Amino acid sequence: NGNGNGNGNGNGNGNGNGNGNGNGNGNGGEEYSLTIGSLFARETSDTQMFFEFAESIEEKTDGRITAEVLPQQIGGGEDNLDATANGTIDMHGQSVATIANAYGPEYGFVATPFIPQDWDHHVKMWETYIEPMEEFNGQLVEDGNQRAIGTGINGVRHVTSNKPIRTPEDIEGVAMRVPQITTWTNVWDAIGADATPVAFDELYQSLETGVVQASEGPISQVFDASLHEVQTHFSLTGHIPTDTTVTINEETWQSCSDEDKELVQTTLDEALEWVNETKRTNEADLMQRAEEEEGMTIVEDVDRQAFVEGGQSALESMSDDWIVGYQEAIDLADE
């Protein structure tokens, strides 16, 4: 029953839990060293969330489980997906839109512009269609050798540009960077933009050199990628609340005892709640900073309904290939 200090790593049958105060793990306290990929720079809250996780789980286990965070070292979204699939890294986080685009396009409605109405609606869809093993998560395990184990706020996405974007006419024919997600490019093309997929780590250069003239993303992205240096306007289209969904390599997950799985899950949930609160607190401050310190113009008088109507044809067309129609997904917000 443990080895005196509760870390359970000596005799193979301990049931202390690393900090000596509880339930231990069924495999005698195996040591784990997790590697975590992040798309974003070290100082961003999305990456800091992983550092929160790493510090907390190491403290809880008295160093038995450690985690190394690798900010912007793996590449773009697809690179992180592939690295998690093949076990080069153990965990990573990015939008569920990108993950579904790769491993379950029929679930793309969960994170398509103008379908999720707010964060609570996103969470409801995530828990209904992404998390269950009989839904998307089972496919992700089968085809992507990883599973989704949590989702946290990334931010409400708006449009950056060098002019006000108030109606679809203002974005007509403008090359606008969107992530490499088919559903997103379809919607923005239908609205009238020249939707141009560009990897996040190429975003600044693409705007600087004129490959694209506009982009879309949360206000935090303006500062994460220094977009205020190459864009003058931030137009509040509010087209989608997006997330950071965390996945873990399936072999890594299955190598954990039930107790360690619970420990990883609980610690991640705490870190995700930290980033949720941080994002909520920071959003208004970042808007003010963008306007007052960086000279960006915040465009509030946006005709959002006109954008919704502009993208309607794409939503109707794509819903034929989704497991539920886009209207059914929208209606889940009211259930």
CSV table of C-alpha atoms in Angstrom, one decimal:
chain,number,residue,atom,x,y,z
A,1,ASN,CA,0.0,0.0,0.0
A,2,GLY,CA,2.4,2.7,-1.2
A,3,ASN,CA,6.0,3.2,-0.4
A,4,GLY,CA,5.9,5.7,2.4
A,5,ASN,CA,5.8,8.9,0.5
A,6,GLY,CA,2.8,8.0,-1.6
A,7,ASN,CA,4.4,8.2,-5.0
A,8,GLY,CA,3.9,4.5,-5.6
A,9,ASN,CA,6.9,4.1,-7.9
A,10,GLY,CA,8.9,1.7,-5.9
A,11,ASN,CA,7.4,-1.8,-5.5
A,12,GLY,CA,4.9,-1.9,-8.4
A,13,ASN,CA,1.8,-2.3,-6.2
A,14,GLY,CA,1.4,1.1,-4.5
A,15,ASN,CA,-1.9,2.9,-4.3
A,16,GLY,CA,-0.7,6.3,-3.2
A,17,ASN,CA,-1.3,9.0,-5.9
A,18,GLY,CA,1.9,11.0,-6.2
A,19,ASN,CA,1.2,13.6,-3.5
A,20,GLY,CA,0.4,11.0,-0.9
A,21,ASN,CA,-3.2,11.9,-0.3
A,22,GLY,CA,-5.5,9.7,-2.2
A,23,ASN,CA,-6.3,7.0,-4.7
A,24,GLY,CA,-3.1,6.0,-6.4
A,25,ASN,CA,-2.8,4.3,-9.7
A,26,GLY,CA,-3.4,0.7,-10.6
A,27,ASN,CA,-0.1,0.2,-12.3
A,28,GLY,CA,2.1,0.9,-9.3
A,29,GLY,CA,2.8,4.5,-10.1
A,30,GLU,CA,4.3,4.4,-13.6
A,31,GLU,CA,6.3,7.4,-14.7
A,32,TYR,CA,5.1,9.4,-17.7
A,33,SER,CA,6.8,12.2,-19.6
A,34,LEU,CA,4.3,13.9,-21.9
A,35,THR,CA,5.1,16.1,-24.8
A,36,ILE,CA,2.5,18.7,-25.8
A,37,GLY,CA,2.4,20.7,-29.1
A,38,SER,CA,1.0,24.2,-29.3
A,39,LEU,CA,0.3,26.2,-32.5
A,40,PHE,CA,0.8,29.4,-30.6
A,41,ALA,CA,3.7,31.4,-29.1
A,42,ARG,CA,4.8,30.8,-25.6
A,43,GLU,CA,3.3,34.0,-24.2
A,44,THR,CA,-0.2,33.4,-25.5
A,45,SER,CA,-2.9,32.2,-23.2
A,46,ASP,CA,-3.5,29.1,-25.3
A,47,THR,CA,0.0,28.0,-24.8
A,48,GLN,CA,0.1,29.1,-21.2
A,49,MET,CA,-2.9,26.8,-20.6
A,50,PHE,CA,-0.6,23.9,-21.4
A,51,PHE,CA,2.0,25.2,-19.0
A,52,GLU,CA,-0.6,25.4,-16.3
A,53,PHE,CA,-1.5,21.8,-17.0
A,54,ALA,CA,2.2,20.7,-17.0
A,55,GLU,CA,3.0,22.5,-13.7
A,56,SER,CA,-0.2,21.2,-12.0
A,57,ILE,CA,0.2,17.6,-13.0
A,58,GLU,CA,3.8,17.5,-12.0
A,59,GLU,CA,2.9,19.0,-8.6
A,60,LYS,CA,0.0,16.6,-8.0
A,61,THR,CA,2.2,13.6,-8.7
A,62,ASP,CA,5.4,14.8,-7.0
A,63,GLY,CA,7.1,14.7,-10.4
A,64,ARG,CA,6.0,11.2,-11.4
A,65,ILE,CA,4.1,12.7,-14.4
A,66,THR,CA,5.9,15.5,-16.2
A,67,ALA,CA,4.9,17.4,-19.4
A,68,GLU,CA,7.1,19.4,-21.9
A,69,VAL,CA,5.3,22.1,-23.9
A,70,LEU,CA,6.5,22.8,-27.4
A,71,PRO,CA,5.3,26.2,-28.6
A,72,GLN,CA,5.3,26.6,-32.4
A,73,GLN,CA,7.9,23.8,-32.8
A,74,ILE,CA,5.7,21.2,-34.6
A,75,GLY,CA,4.3,23.3,-37.4
A,76,GLY,CA,0.7,24.0,-38.5
A,77,GLY,CA,-2.5,22.3,-37.6
A,78,GLU,CA,-2.1,19.3,-39.8
A,79,ASP,CA,1.5,18.8,-38.6
A,80,ASN,CA,0.3,18.7,-35.0
A,81,LEU,CA,-2.5,16.3,-35.9
A,82,ASP,CA,0.0,14.0,-37.7
A,83,ALA,CA,2.5,14.2,-34.9
A,84,THR,CA,-0.1,13.2,-32.3
A,85,ALA,CA,-1.3,10.4,-34.5
A,86,ASN,CA,2.2,8.9,-34.9
A,87,GLY,CA,3.2,9.5,-31.3
A,88,THR,CA,5.9,12.1,-32.0
A,89,ILE,CA,4.1,14.2,-29.5
A,90,ASP,CA,1.5,13.0,-26.9
A,91,MET,CA,-1.0,15.9,-26.9
A,92,HIS,CA,-1.9,19.0,-28.8
A,93,GLY,CA,-4.7,21.5,-29.1
A,94,GLN,CA,-6.4,23.3,-31.9
A,95,SER,CA,-9.9,24.1,-33.3
A,96,VAL,CA,-12.2,21.1,-33.5
A,97,ALA,CA,-13.0,22.5,-37.0
A,98,THR,CA,-9.5,21.5,-38.2
A,99,ILE,CA,-9.7,18.1,-36.5
A,100,ALA,CA,-13.1,17.3,-37.9
A,101,ASN,CA,-12.0,18.5,-41.3
A,102,ALA,CA,-9.3,15.9,-41.3
A,103,TYR,CA,-11.1,12.9,-39.6
A,104,GLY,CA,-14.8,13.5,-39.8
A,105,PRO,CA,-16.1,16.1,-42.3
A,106,GLU,CA,-19.6,14.9,-41.7
A,107,TYR,CA,-19.3,16.6,-38.2
A,108,GLY,CA,-18.1,19.9,-39.7
A,109,PHE,CA,-21.3,21.7,-38.7
A,110,VAL,CA,-20.1,21.7,-35.1
A,111,ALA,CA,-17.6,24.5,-36.0
A,112,THR,CA,-18.8,26.2,-39.2
A,113,PRO,CA,-19.4,29.9,-39.3
A,114,PHE,CA,-22.8,31.1,-38.4
A,115,ILE,CA,-23.9,27.8,-36.9
A,116,PRO,CA,-22.7,27.9,-33.2
A,117,GLN,CA,-24.5,30.8,-31.7
A,118,ASP,CA,-22.3,31.3,-28.6
A,119,TRP,CA,-19.9,29.4,-26.3
A,120,ASP,CA,-22.7,27.5,-24.5
A,121,HIS,CA,-24.1,26.3,-27.8
A,122,HIS,CA,-20.6,25.2,-28.9
A,123,VAL,CA,-20.2,23.2,-25.7
A,124,LYS,CA,-23.6,21.6,-26.1
A,125,MET,CA,-22.7,20.5,-29.6
A,126,TRP,CA,-19.2,19.3,-28.5
A,127,GLU,CA,-20.7,17.2,-25.8
A,128,THR,CA,-23.4,15.8,-28.1
A,129,TYR,CA,-21.5,15.1,-31.3
A,130,ILE,CA,-17.7,15.2,-30.6
A,131,GLU,CA,-17.0,13.8,-27.2
A,132,PRO,CA,-19.0,10.5,-27.3
A,133,MET,CA,-17.2,7.5,-28.6
A,134,GLU,CA,-20.2,6.5,-30.7
A,135,GLU,CA,-20.0,9.8,-32.5
A,136,PHE,CA,-16.9,11.6,-33.8
A,137,ASN,CA,-14.5,10.6,-31.0
A,138,GLY,CA,-14.7,6.9,-32.1
A,139,GLN,CA,-13.7,7.9,-35.6
A,140,LEU,CA,-10.9,10.0,-34.3
A,141,VAL,CA,-9.5,7.1,-32.4
A,142,GLU,CA,-9.9,4.7,-35.3
A,143,ASP,CA,-8.5,6.9,-38.0
A,144,GLY,CA,-6.4,9.4,-36.2
A,145,ASN,CA,-5.0,7.4,-33.3
A,146,GLN,CA,-6.0,10.1,-30.8
A,147,ARG,CA,-9.0,11.2,-28.8
A,148,ALA,CA,-10.5,14.5,-27.9
A,149,ILE,CA,-10.4,15.0,-24.1
A,150,GLY,CA,-11.4,18.6,-23.6
A,151,THR,CA,-12.4,21.9,-25.2
A,152,GLY,CA,-11.7,25.5,-24.1
A,153,ILE,CA,-12.4,29.0,-25.4
A,154,ASN,CA,-10.2,30.3,-28.2
A,155,GLY,CA,-12.4,33.4,-28.9
A,156,VAL,CA,-15.2,34.8,-31.0
A,157,ARG,CA,-13.9,35.3,-34.5
A,158,HIS,CA,-14.2,38.6,-36.4
A,159,VAL,CA,-12.6,40.1,-39.6
A,160,THR,CA,-9.3,42.1,-39.9
A,161,SER,CA,-8.7,44.2,-42.9
A,162,ASN,CA,-7.5,47.6,-44.1
A,163,LYS,CA,-11.0,49.0,-44.5
A,164,PRO,CA,-14.3,48.6,-42.7
A,165,ILE,CA,-16.2,45.4,-43.4
A,166,ARG,CA,-19.8,46.1,-42.6
A,167,THR,CA,-21.7,44.1,-45.3
A,168,PRO,CA,-20.9,41.2,-47.7
A,169,GLU,CA,-20.3,43.9,-50.4
A,170,ASP,CA,-17.3,45.2,-48.5
A,171,ILE,CA,-15.6,41.8,-48.6
A,172,GLU,CA,-16.6,41.0,-52.2
A,173,GLY,CA,-13.5,39.7,-54.1
A,174,VAL,CA,-11.1,40.4,-51.3
A,175,ALA,CA,-8.5,37.7,-50.7
A,176,MET,CA,-9.2,36.8,-47.1
A,177,ARG,CA,-7.1,34.3,-45.1
A,178,VAL,CA,-9.1,31.5,-43.6
A,179,PRO,CA,-7.8,28.3,-41.9
A,180,GLN,CA,-7.4,25.3,-44.1
A,181,ILE,CA,-11.0,24.1,-43.3
A,182,THR,CA,-13.3,23.3,-46.2
A,183,THR,CA,-16.5,24.3,-44.5
A,184,TRP,CA,-15.1,27.8,-43.7
A,185,THR,CA,-13.8,28.5,-47.2
A,186,ASN,CA,-17.2,27.4,-48.6
A,187,VAL,CA,-19.1,29.8,-46.4
A,188,TRP,CA,-16.8,32.8,-47.1
A,189,ASP,CA,-16.8,32.1,-50.8
A,190,ALA,CA,-20.6,32.0,-50.8
A,191,ILE,CA,-20.6,35.4,-49.0
A,192,GLY,CA,-18.3,36.8,-51.7
A,193,ALA,CA,-14.8,36.8,-50.3
A,194,ASP,CA,-11.9,35.1,-52.1
A,195,ALA,CA,-11.4,32.7,-49.2
A,196,THR,CA,-7.7,31.7,-49.2
A,197,PRO,CA,-6.3,29.0,-46.9
A,198,VAL,CA,-3.1,30.0,-45.3
A,199,ALA,CA,-1.3,28.3,-42.4
A,200,PHE,CA,-1.3,30.3,-39.2
A,201,ASP,CA,2.5,30.5,-39.0
A,202,GLU,CA,2.4,32.1,-42.5
A,203,LEU,CA,-0.4,34.6,-41.7
A,204,TYR,CA,1.6,37.7,-40.9
A,205,GLN,CA,3.9,37.4,-44.0
A,206,SER,CA,0.9,36.7,-46.2
A,207,LEU,CA,-0.8,39.9,-45.1
A,208,GLU,CA,2.5,41.9,-45.2
A,209,THR,CA,3.2,40.8,-48.8
A,210,GLY,CA,-0.4,41.1,-50.1
A,211,VAL,CA,-1.0,37.4,-50.7
A,212,VAL,CA,-4.1,38.1,-48.8
A,213,GLN,CA,-5.7,41.5,-47.8
A,214,ALA,CA,-7.8,40.4,-44.9
A,215,SER,CA,-8.1,37.6,-42.3
A,216,GLU,CA,-10.5,36.4,-39.7
A,217,GLY,CA,-10.0,35.4,-36.1
A,218,PRO,CA,-10.4,36.4,-32.4
A,219,ILE,CA,-9.0,39.6,-31.0
A,220,SER,CA,-6.3,37.6,-29.3
A,221,GLN,CA,-5.0,36.5,-32.7
A,222,VAL,CA,-4.4,40.2,-33.6
A,223,PHE,CA,-1.7,40.2,-30.9
A,224,ASP,CA,-0.6,36.6,-31.1
A,225,ALA,CA,0.4,37.2,-34.7
A,226,SER,CA,1.1,41.0,-34.5
A,227,LEU,CA,-1.6,41.7,-37.1
A,228,HIS,CA,-2.0,45.3,-35.9
A,229,GLU,CA,1.2,45.9,-37.7
A,230,VAL,CA,-0.3,45.0,-41.1
A,231,GLN,CA,-4.1,45.5,-40.6
A,232,THR,CA,-5.9,48.7,-39.7
A,233,HIS,CA,-9.5,47.6,-39.1
A,234,PHE,CA,-11.2,44.9,-36.9
A,235,SER,CA,-14.8,44.4,-37.9
A,236,LEU,CA,-17.1,42.7,-35.4
A,237,THR,CA,-18.8,40.0,-37.6
A,238,GLY,CA,-18.9,37.6,-34.7
A,239,HIS,CA,-19.3,34.7,-37.2
A,240,ILE,CA,-18.2,31.9,-34.9
A,241,PRO,CA,-17.1,31.2,-31.3
A,242,THR,CA,-14.1,28.9,-31.6
A,243,ASP,CA,-12.3,26.6,-29.3
A,244,THR,CA,-9.1,24.8,-28.5
A,245,THR,CA,-9.9,21.1,-28.5
A,246,VAL,CA,-7.2,19.0,-26.8
A,247,THR,CA,-6.4,15.5,-28.2
A,248,ILE,CA,-4.1,12.8,-26.7
A,249,ASN,CA,-2.4,10.0,-28.6
A,250,GLU,CA,-4.4,6.8,-28.1
A,251,GLU,CA,-1.5,4.6,-27.1
A,252,THR,CA,-0.4,7.2,-24.5
A,253,TRP,CA,-4.0,7.3,-23.2
A,254,GLN,CA,-4.3,3.5,-23.0
A,255,SER,CA,-0.9,3.2,-21.3
A,256,CYS,CA,-2.3,5.2,-18.3
A,257,SER,CA,-4.0,3.5,-15.5
A,258,ASP,CA,-7.7,4.4,-14.8
A,259,GLU,CA,-6.5,6.6,-11.9
A,260,ASP,CA,-4.0,8.4,-14.1
A,261,LYS,CA,-6.5,8.9,-16.8
A,262,GLU,CA,-8.8,10.6,-14.3
A,263,LEU,CA,-5.9,12.6,-13.0
A,264,VAL,CA,-4.9,13.8,-16.5
A,265,GLN,CA,-8.5,14.6,-17.3
A,266,THR,CA,-9.2,16.5,-14.1
A,267,THR,CA,-5.9,18.5,-14.4
A,268,LEU,CA,-6.7,19.4,-18.0
A,269,ASP,CA,-10.3,20.4,-17.1
A,270,GLU,CA,-8.8,22.8,-14.5
A,271,ALA,CA,-6.4,24.2,-17.1
A,272,LEU,CA,-9.2,24.7,-19.6
A,273,GLU,CA,-11.3,26.5,-17.1
A,274,TRP,CA,-8.3,28.8,-16.4
A,275,VAL,CA,-8.0,29.7,-20.1
A,276,ASN,CA,-11.8,30.2,-20.3
A,277,GLU,CA,-11.7,32.7,-17.5
A,278,THR,CA,-8.6,34.3,-18.9
A,279,LYS,CA,-10.1,34.7,-22.4
A,280,ARG,CA,-13.3,36.2,-21.1
A,281,THR,CA,-11.4,38.7,-19.0
A,282,ASN,CA,-8.9,39.6,-21.7
A,283,GLU,CA,-11.2,40.1,-24.7
A,284,ALA,CA,-12.5,43.6,-23.7
A,285,ASP,CA,-9.0,44.7,-22.6
A,286,LEU,CA,-7.5,43.5,-26.0
A,287,MET,CA,-10.2,45.4,-27.9
A,288,GLN,CA,-9.4,48.6,-26.1
A,289,ARG,CA,-5.6,48.0,-26.5
A,290,ALA,CA,-6.0,47.4,-30.2
A,291,GLU,CA,-7.9,50.7,-30.6
A,292,GLU,CA,-6.1,52.9,-28.1
A,293,GLU,CA,-2.5,51.6,-28.3
A,294,GLU,CA,-2.2,50.1,-31.7
A,295,GLY,CA,-4.4,52.5,-33.7
A,296,MET,CA,-6.8,49.9,-35.1
A,297,THR,CA,-10.4,50.9,-35.9
A,298,ILE,CA,-13.0,48.7,-34.2
A,299,VAL,CA,-16.0,48.5,-36.6
A,300,GLU,CA,-19.1,47.7,-34.5
A,301,ASP,CA,-21.9,48.6,-36.9
A,302,VAL,CA,-21.7,45.3,-38.9
A,303,ASP,CA,-24.8,43.9,-40.6
A,304,ARG,CA,-24.3,40.3,-39.3
A,305,GLN,CA,-27.6,39.1,-40.6
A,306,ALA,CA,-26.5,40.0,-44.1
A,307,PHE,CA,-23.5,37.8,-43.7
A,308,VAL,CA,-25.7,35.0,-42.4
A,309,GLU,CA,-27.9,35.3,-45.4
A,310,GLY,CA,-24.9,35.4,-47.7
A,311,GLY,CA,-23.5,32.1,-46.4
A,312,GLN,CA,-26.9,30.4,-46.4
A,313,SER,CA,-26.5,28.7,-49.8
A,314,ALA,CA,-23.2,27.1,-48.6
A,315,LEU,CA,-24.7,25.8,-45.4
A,316,GLU,CA,-27.7,24.3,-47.3
A,317,SER,CA,-25.4,22.6,-49.7
A,318,MET,CA,-23.0,21.2,-47.1
A,319,SER,CA,-25.7,20.0,-44.8
A,320,ASP,CA,-26.5,17.2,-47.3
A,321,ASP,CA,-23.2,15.6,-46.2
A,322,TRP,CA,-23.5,16.2,-42.5
A,323,ILE,CA,-24.9,13.8,-40.0
A,324,VAL,CA,-27.5,16.4,-39.1
A,325,GLY,CA,-28.8,19.4,-41.0
A,326,TYR,CA,-27.5,22.8,-40.1
A,327,GLN,CA,-30.9,24.0,-38.9
A,328,GLU,CA,-31.0,21.0,-36.5
A,329,ALA,CA,-27.6,21.9,-35.2
A,330,ILE,CA,-28.7,25.5,-34.7
A,331,ASP,CA,-31.9,24.4,-32.9
A,332,LEU,CA,-29.8,22.5,-30.3
A,333,ALA,CA,-29.0,25.9,-28.8
A,334,ASP,CA,-32.6,26.1,-27.6
A,335,GLU,CA,-32.9,22.6,-26.2
